[in-house]
Coordinates of C-alpha atoms and ligand atoms in Angstrom, one line a residue:
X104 CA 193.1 99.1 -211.0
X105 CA 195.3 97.8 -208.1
X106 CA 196.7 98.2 -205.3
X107 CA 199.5 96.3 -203.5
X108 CA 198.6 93.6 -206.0
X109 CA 194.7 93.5 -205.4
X110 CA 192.4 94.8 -207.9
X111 CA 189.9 97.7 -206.8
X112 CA 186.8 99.2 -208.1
X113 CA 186.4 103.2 -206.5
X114 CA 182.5 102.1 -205.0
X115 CA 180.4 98.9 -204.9
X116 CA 177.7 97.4 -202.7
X117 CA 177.8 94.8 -200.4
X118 CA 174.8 93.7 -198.9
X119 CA 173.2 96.8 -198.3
X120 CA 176.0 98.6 -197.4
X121 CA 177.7 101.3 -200.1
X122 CA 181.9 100.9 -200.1
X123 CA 184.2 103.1 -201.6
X124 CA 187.4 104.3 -201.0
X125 CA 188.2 107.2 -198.5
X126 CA 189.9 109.5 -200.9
X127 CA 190.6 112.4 -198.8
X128 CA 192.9 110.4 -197.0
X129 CA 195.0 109.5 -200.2
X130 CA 197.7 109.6 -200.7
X131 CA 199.0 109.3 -197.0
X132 CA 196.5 106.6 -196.0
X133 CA 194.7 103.8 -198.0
X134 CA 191.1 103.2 -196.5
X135 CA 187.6 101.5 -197.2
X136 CA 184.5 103.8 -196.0
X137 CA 181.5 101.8 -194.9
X138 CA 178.0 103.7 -195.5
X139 CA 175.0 101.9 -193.9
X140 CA 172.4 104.6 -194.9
X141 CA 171.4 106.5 -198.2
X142 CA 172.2 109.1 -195.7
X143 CA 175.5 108.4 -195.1
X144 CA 176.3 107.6 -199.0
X145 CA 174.7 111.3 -199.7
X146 CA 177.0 113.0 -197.1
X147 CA 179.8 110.8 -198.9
X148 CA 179.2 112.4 -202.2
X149 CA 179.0 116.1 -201.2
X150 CA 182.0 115.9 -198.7
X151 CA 183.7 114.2 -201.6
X152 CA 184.8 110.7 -200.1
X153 CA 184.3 109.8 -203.4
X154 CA 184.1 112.3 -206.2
X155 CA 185.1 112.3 -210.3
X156 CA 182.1 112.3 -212.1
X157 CA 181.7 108.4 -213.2
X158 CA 182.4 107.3 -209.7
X159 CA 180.0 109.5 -208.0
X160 CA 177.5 108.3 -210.9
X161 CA 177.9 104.4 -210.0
X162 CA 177.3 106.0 -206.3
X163 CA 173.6 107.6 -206.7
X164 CA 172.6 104.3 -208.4
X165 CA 174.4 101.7 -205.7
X166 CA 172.8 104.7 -203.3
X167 CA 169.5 104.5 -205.0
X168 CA 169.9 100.4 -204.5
X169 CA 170.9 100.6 -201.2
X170 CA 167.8 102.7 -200.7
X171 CA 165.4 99.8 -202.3
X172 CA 166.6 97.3 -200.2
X173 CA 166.5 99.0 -197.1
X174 CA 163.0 100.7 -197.7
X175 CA 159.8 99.2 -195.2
X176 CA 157.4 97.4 -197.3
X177 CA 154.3 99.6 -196.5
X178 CA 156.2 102.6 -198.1
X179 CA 158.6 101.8 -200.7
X180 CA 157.7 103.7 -203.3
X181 CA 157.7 107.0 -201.3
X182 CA 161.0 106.8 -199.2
X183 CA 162.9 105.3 -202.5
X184 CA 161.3 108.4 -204.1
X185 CA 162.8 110.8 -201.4
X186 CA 166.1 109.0 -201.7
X187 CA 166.2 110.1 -205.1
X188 CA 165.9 113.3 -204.2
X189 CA 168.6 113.3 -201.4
X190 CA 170.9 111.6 -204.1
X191 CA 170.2 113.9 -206.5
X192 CA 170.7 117.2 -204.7
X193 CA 174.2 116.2 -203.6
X194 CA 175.9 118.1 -206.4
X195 CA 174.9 120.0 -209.2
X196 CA 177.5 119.9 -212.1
X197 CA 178.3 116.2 -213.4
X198 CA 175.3 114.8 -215.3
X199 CA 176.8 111.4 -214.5
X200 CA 175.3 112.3 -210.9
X201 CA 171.7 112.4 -212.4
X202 CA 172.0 109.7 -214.8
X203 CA 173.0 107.1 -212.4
X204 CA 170.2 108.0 -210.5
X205 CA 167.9 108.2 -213.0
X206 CA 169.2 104.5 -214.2
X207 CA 167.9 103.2 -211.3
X208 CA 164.6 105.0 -210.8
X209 CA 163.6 103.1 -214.1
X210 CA 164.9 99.8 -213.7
X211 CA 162.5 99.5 -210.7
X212 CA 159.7 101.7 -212.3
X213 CA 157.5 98.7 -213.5
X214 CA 158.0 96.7 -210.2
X215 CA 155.3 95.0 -208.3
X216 CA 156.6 94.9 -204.9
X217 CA 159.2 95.3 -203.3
X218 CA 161.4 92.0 -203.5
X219 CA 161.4 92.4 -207.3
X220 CA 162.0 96.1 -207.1
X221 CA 165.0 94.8 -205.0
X222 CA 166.5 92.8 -207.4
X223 CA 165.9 94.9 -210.1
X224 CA 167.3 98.1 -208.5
X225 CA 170.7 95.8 -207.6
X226 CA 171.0 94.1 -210.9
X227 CA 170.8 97.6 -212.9
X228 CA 173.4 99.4 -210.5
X229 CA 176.3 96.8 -211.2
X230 CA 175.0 97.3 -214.9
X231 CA 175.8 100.8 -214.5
X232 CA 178.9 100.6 -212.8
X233 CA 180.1 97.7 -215.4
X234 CA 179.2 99.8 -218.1
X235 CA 181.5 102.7 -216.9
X236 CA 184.0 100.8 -216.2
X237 CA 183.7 99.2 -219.8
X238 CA 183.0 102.4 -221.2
X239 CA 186.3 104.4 -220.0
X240 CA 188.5 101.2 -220.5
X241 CA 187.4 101.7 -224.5
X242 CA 188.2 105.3 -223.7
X243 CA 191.5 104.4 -223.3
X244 CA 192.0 102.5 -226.1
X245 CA 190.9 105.5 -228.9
X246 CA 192.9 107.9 -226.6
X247 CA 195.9 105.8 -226.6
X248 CA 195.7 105.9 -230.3
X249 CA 196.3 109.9 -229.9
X250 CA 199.4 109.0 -228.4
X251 CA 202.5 109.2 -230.0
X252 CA 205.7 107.6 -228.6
X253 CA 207.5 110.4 -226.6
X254 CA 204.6 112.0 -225.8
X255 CA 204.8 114.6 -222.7
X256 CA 200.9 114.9 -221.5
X257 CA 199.5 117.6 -219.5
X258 CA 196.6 116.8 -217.0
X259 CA 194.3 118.8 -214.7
X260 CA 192.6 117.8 -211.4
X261 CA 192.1 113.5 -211.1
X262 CA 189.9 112.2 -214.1
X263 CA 191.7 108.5 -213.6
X264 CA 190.4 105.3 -212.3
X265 CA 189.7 107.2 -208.7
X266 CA 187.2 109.3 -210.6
X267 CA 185.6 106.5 -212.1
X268 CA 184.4 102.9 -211.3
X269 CA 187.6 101.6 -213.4
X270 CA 190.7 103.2 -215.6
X271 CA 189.2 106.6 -215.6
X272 CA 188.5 108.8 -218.1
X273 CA 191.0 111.4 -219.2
X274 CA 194.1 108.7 -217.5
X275 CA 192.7 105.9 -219.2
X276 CA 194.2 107.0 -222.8
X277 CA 197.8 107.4 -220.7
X278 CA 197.6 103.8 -219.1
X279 CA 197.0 101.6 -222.8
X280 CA 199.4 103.7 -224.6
X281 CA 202.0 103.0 -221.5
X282 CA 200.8 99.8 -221.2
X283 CA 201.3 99.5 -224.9
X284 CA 205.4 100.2 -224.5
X285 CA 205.0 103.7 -225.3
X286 CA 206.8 106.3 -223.4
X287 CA 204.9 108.9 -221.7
X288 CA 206.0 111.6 -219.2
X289 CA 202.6 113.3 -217.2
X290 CA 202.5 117.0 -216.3
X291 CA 200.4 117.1 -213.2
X292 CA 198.4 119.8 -212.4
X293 CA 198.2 120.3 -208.6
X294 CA 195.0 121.6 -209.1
X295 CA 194.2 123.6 -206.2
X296 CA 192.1 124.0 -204.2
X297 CA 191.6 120.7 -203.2
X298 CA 194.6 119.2 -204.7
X299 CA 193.4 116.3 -206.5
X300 CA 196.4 116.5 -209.0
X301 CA 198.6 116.6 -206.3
X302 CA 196.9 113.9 -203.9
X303 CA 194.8 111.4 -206.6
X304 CA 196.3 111.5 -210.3
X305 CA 200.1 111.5 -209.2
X306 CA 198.9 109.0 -206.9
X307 CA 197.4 106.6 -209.3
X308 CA 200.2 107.4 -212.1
X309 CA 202.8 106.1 -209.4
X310 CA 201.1 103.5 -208.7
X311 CA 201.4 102.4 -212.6
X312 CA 204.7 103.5 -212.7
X313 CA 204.1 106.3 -215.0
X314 CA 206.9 109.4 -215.0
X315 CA 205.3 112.6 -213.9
X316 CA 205.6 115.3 -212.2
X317 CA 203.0 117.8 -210.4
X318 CA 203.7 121.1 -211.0
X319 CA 201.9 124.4 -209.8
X320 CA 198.8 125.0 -211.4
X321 CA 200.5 128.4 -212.2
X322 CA 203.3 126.5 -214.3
X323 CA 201.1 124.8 -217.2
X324 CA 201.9 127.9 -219.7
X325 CA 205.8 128.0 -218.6
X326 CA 206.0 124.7 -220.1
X327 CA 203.7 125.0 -222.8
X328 CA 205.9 128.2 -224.2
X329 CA 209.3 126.0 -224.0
X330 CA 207.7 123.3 -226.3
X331 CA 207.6 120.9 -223.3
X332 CA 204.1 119.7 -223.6
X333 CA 202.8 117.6 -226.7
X334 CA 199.0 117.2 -226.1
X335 CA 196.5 118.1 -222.9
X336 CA 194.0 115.4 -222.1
X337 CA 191.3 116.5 -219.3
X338 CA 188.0 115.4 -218.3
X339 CA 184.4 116.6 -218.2
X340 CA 181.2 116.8 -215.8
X341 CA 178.8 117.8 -218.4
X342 CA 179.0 117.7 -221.9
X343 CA 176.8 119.6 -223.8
X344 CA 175.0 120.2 -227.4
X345 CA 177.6 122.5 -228.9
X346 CA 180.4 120.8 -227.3
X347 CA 181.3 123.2 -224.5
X348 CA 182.3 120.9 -221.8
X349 CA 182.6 121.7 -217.4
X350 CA 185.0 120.1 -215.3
X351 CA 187.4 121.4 -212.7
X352 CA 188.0 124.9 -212.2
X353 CA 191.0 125.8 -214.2
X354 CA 190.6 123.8 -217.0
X355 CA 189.0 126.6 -219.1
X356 CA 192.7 128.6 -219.1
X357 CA 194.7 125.2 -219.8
X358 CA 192.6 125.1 -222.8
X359 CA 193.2 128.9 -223.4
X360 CA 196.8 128.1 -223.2
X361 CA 196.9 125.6 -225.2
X362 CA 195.3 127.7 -228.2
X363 CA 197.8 129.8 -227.4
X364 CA 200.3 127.3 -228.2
X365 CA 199.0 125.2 -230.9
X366 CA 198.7 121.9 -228.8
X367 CA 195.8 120.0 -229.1
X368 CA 193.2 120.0 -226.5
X369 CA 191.4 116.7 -225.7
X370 CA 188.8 116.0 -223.4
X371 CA 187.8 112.7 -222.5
X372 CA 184.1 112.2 -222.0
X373 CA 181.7 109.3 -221.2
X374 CA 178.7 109.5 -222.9
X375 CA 176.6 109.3 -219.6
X376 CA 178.2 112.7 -219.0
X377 CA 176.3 114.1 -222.1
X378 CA 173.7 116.4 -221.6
X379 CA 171.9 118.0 -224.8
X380 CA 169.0 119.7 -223.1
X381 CA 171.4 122.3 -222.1
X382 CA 172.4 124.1 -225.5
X383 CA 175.6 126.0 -224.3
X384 CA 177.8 125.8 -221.3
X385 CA 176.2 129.1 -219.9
X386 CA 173.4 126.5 -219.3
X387 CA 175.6 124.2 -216.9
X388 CA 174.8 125.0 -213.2
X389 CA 178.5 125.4 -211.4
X390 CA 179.2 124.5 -208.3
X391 CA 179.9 126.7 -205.7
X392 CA 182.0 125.1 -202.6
X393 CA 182.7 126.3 -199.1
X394 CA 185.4 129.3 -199.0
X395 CA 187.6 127.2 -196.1
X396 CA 188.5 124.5 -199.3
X397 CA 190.4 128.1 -200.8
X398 CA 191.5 129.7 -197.5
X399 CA 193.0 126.2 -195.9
X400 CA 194.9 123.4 -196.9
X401 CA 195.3 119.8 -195.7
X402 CA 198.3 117.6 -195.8
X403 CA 200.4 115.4 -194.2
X404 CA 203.0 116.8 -191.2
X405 CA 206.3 116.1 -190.6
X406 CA 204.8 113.9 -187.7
X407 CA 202.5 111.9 -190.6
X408 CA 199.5 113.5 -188.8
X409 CA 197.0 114.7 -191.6
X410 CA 196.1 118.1 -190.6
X411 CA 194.3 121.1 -192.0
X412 CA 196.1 124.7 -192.0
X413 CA 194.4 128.0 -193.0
X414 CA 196.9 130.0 -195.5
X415 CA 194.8 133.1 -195.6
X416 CA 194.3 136.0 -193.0
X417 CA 191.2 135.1 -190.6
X418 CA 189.0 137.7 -191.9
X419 CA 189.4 137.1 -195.4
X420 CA 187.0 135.7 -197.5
X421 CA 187.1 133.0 -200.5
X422 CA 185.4 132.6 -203.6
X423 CA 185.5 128.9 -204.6
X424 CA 184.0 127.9 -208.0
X425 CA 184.6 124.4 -208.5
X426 CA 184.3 124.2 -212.1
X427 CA 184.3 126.2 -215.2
X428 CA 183.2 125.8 -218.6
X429 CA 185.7 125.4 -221.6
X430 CA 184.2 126.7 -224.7
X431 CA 183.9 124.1 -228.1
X432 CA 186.7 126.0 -230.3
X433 CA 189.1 125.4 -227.8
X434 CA 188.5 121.4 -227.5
X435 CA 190.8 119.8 -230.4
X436 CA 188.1 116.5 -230.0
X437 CA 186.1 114.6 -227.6
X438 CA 187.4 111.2 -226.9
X439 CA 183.9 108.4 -225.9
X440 CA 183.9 104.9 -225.7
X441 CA 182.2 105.1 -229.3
X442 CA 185.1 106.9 -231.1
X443 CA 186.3 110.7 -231.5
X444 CA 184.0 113.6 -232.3
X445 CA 184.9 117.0 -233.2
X446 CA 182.8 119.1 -230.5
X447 CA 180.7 120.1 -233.2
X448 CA 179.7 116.7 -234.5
X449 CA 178.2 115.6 -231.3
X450 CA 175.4 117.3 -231.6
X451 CA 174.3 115.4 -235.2
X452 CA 175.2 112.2 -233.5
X453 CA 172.1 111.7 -231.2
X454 CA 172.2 108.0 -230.9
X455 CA 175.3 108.7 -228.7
X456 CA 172.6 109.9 -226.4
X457 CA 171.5 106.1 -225.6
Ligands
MRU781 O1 185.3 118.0 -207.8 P1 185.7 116.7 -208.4 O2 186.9 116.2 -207.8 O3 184.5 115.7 -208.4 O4 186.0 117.0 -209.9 C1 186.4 116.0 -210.8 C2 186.7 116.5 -212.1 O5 186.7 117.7 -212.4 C3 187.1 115.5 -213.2 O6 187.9 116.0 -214.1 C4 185.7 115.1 -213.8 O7 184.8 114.5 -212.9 C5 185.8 114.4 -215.1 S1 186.5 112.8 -215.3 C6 186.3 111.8 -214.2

């Protein structure tokens, strides 16, 4: 997608080097983080510089390239083998995470030394990251179809273009069908704690020039019960063989809501974010974050300086799930790049595993 006028992808490679966009920063400052180290693009993933679970996919398998090319001759195998492992243990929810890694691993797996393990490990990281970015752009265009003229949308947290390579996933249905000349009006969802309604999603839907509005996460059910929202459209980290689907904490009571209320429930899902070795959502491991993302907040002050604030007394505690698991019966469909499945048909539909 672009900005002021140039196209951007979220991460890509250059030389050796892994660059992405800062995106704690955003909205108040647009920046380009260089990471010279499968160290550094590690740290990158679980501080979130980059997060959304297509984007930090394409970033374990440019990590897992960056690792191959910078690995000593002598003991390739071994330190691209522990990269994995660094990658890997970054964060635990979106299966995106383990795929791109895993994408990698085997493109190199038959190589003879290192050069050709090089090229191979390069080459099948920009396949990945094309393929997302393919695979949410056809996202889009079955979501859009959803779409009706008029529509007034609800979103949670930031499943667009920020939290992919390219056009998102749950944002990508909203783009065609405005791009197409239908109206849409977006309900936000600040999505606390860490705002990426607020910060990323109203960012990017601004930058499109799509009406919205972020509201308190508290407000989703106010509108719902005046007949002010038409359809929900959310993301997913995992995806699994009954159709329960993880993403960001809060979801799960949107979707509760939205019963509630007789609007349809949609999540948007890659299929790299499937995972049928875990039966049942209870099977997803959830992240569990650091308490200060719940008891602070960051922002920009009335100086422009970005600063962090704590809102809570200094002795409390925080809990601070990151994501929760919305059950199959409350998902309407599940939007992929190869069409719309009732949550229950995924699971007779294993070629969508390849
Ligand atoms: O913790 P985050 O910001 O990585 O969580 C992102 C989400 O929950 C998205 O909705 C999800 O990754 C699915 S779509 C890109």
């Amino acid at each position: 997608m672009e900005i002021a006028g140039k196209h951007y992808r979220t991460v890509w490679l250059e030389g050796s080097t892994v660059q992405m966009i800062n995106q704690p920063l955003l909205p108040h400052q647009f920046d380009i983080v260089d990471l010279v180290d499968v160290a550094a693009t590690a740290n990158a993933i679980t501080t979130m510089i980059v997060r959304g679970a297509p984007a930090i996919g394409a970033t374990g398998a440019y990590g897992m390239a960056q690792a191959v090319l910078l690995a000593s001759p002598e003991s390739w195998k071994a330190e691209v083998a522990a990269a994995a492992r660094t990658l890997a243990a970054t964060r635990p929810t979106a299966q995106d995470l383990f795929h791109g890694v895993d994408f990698v691993k085997r493109a190199i797996e038959g190589a003879q030394d290192l050069h050709s393990a090089q090229e191979l490990a390069v080459a099948a990281a920009r396949d990945l990251a094309d393929d997302s970015a393919a695979a949410c752009e056809r996202i889009g265009e079955y979501g859009a179809e959803l779409i009706e003229d008029g529509f007034r949308i609800l979103t949670h947290c930031n499943a667009g273009w920020l939290a992919c390579v390219d056009w998102g996933t749950a944002l990508s249905p909203i783009y065609k069908a405005a791009r197409s000349g239908k109206k849409v009006f977006v309900y936000v969802d600040e999505t606390r704690p860490r705002c990426q309604g607020a910060r990323l999603t109203a960012y990017e839907l601004g930058g499109e020039q799509i009406p919205h509005a972020v509201i308190a996460d508290n407000a989703a059910g106010y509108y719902m019960a005046r007949g002010e929202i038409d359809m929900v459209i959310v993301g997913t980290d995992r995806t699994v063989r009954n159709g329960d689907v993880a993403n960001k904490i809060g979801t799960y009571e949107k979707a509760v809501l939205a019963k509630r209320h007789g609007i349809p429930f949609y999540v948007a899902a890659p299929t790299t974010t499937l995972d049928f070795a875990c039966a049942t959502g209870a099977d997803i491991p959830i992240e569990q974050r650091h308490e200060d993302e719940v008891l602070c907040m960051f922002g920009r002050d009335e100086e422009g300086k970005i600063r962090k604030v704590r809102i809570a007394p200094d002795n409390s505690p925080g809990y601070n799930p990151a994501f929760d698991v919305t059950p199959a019966e409350l998902v309407t469909a599940i939007i992929t790049e190869r069409g719309v499945f009732k949550p229950e048909e995924l699971s007779e539909n294993d070629e969508l595993l390849r």
